[in-house]
């Protein structure tokens, strides 16, 4: 087991600077607020009757975090699409936002082409790539994502850009104050969990150590359900570890029954439940009783209370915490958190066909 207080070793295991990118999450959110400057989004886009955010992996999660946050306010349905093409309901009165860090992800390109074909209102977000070319060719508004990292590490940019688009079209209210507070909250959380804080006082290092050698199951609800998915993705891609996520209250109608078999799984699993005082009160109860059932099956579990007063602050700080845990877990396993050789291999293999 590597020593997470050995900063020199951490530096060697993280040559591409994942920990630095993670530390920049508040800065990313700050900077990305200006991303729409100079971009003309046609006024009639505000008339869209539904919004579909098309993306995969690290370029979809920002949309999902936004969707979970605004659900109670947004006057049109917002859907995150992770697949080829588009559902049949998407047409001229839809707004499709194609989000791909590289701009070359085939599923996202397929959705964008489908949107063009159907004459939907279309917007693109990428660092460049074929999505940018498509946008230029068809005079579609293209928002530049200018942050040098692996796609998932640019989540502050994609999240803030998507939030800004929905705000600027009037689908949701502006929330500069809330975002400023969320940024502050992330900074103070960082003071407790950054690599320089020794393991004995650092809850993110402590959680990574608990997760070491175990399968991480992440439970979340409402605005934190997408955060549970983010944690799962980060444990997979950064730590190269098995991980899954589930959502309350749905998990109480199936997963709860499945803690018995295969028997060895119980001791090889850790369930992390993301908790919030902002949840529906019945969800709080559900977390408590679910904990009791897990105890009966001797499955270790813990509850993490979200930081911050607003749902926005809770989402961003919970993402921040999970990102650090995933990088520390990578270090414990002795792997570089940045490259994704298996994903690259698959993309390359599919590309050759
Ligand atoms: O985080 C990652 O690197 C991946 O999950 C990618 O985001 C995913 O493969 C899609 O690629 P892109 O973000 O370039 O569209």
PDB file of C-alpha atoms in Angstrom, residues 11 34 53 68 80 86 117 137 142-143 160 175 181 218 223 233 243-244 248 259 279 281 293 330 332:
ATOM      1  CA  UNK A  11       4.245  13.281  -7.994  1.00  0.00           C
ATOM      2  CA  UNK A  34     -17.172  33.727 -19.537  1.00  0.00           C
ATOM      3  CA  UNK A  53     -27.537  17.005 -24.021  1.00  0.00           C
ATOM      4  CA  UNK A  68     -30.189  16.880 -11.557  1.00  0.00           C
ATOM      5  CA  UNK A  80     -28.884  13.458 -21.189  1.00  0.00           C
ATOM      6  CA  UNK A  86     -31.563  10.620 -31.015  1.00  0.00           C
ATOM      7  CA  UNK A 117     -30.815  15.856 -40.348  1.00  0.00           C
ATOM      8  CA  UNK A 137     -19.657  23.842 -41.918  1.00  0.00           C
ATOM      9  CA  UNK A 142     -19.832  26.260 -31.158  1.00  0.00           C
ATOM     10  CA  UNK A 143     -18.599  26.876 -27.612  1.00  0.00           C
ATOM     11  CA  UNK A 160     -20.561  25.674 -16.052  1.00  0.00           C
ATOM     12  CA  UNK A 175     -27.404  31.950 -10.047  1.00  0.00           C
ATOM     13  CA  UNK A 181     -20.637  30.399  -2.808  1.00  0.00           C
ATOM     14  CA  UNK A 218     -21.960   4.657  -4.487  1.00  0.00           C
ATOM     15  CA  UNK A 223     -29.410  16.385  -6.885  1.00  0.00           C
ATOM     16  CA  UNK A 233     -16.828   6.978 -13.248  1.00  0.00           C
ATOM     17  CA  UNK A 243     -17.279   0.593  -9.057  1.00  0.00           C
ATOM     18  CA  UNK A 244     -21.026   0.944  -9.495  1.00  0.00           C
ATOM     19  CA  UNK A 248     -32.502   6.315  -4.043  1.00  0.00           C
ATOM     20  CA  UNK A 259     -26.956  -8.133  -0.648  1.00  0.00           C
ATOM     21  CA  UNK A 279     -33.161  15.584   0.346  1.00  0.00           C
ATOM     22  CA  UNK A 281     -37.265  13.821   4.328  1.00  0.00           C
ATOM     23  CA  UNK A 293     -30.163  -3.762   6.152  1.00  0.00           C
ATOM     24  CA  UNK A 330      -5.171   5.458  -7.951  1.00  0.00           C
ATOM     25  CA  UNK A 332      -2.796   3.479  -3.461  1.00  0.00           C
TER      26      UNK A 332
END
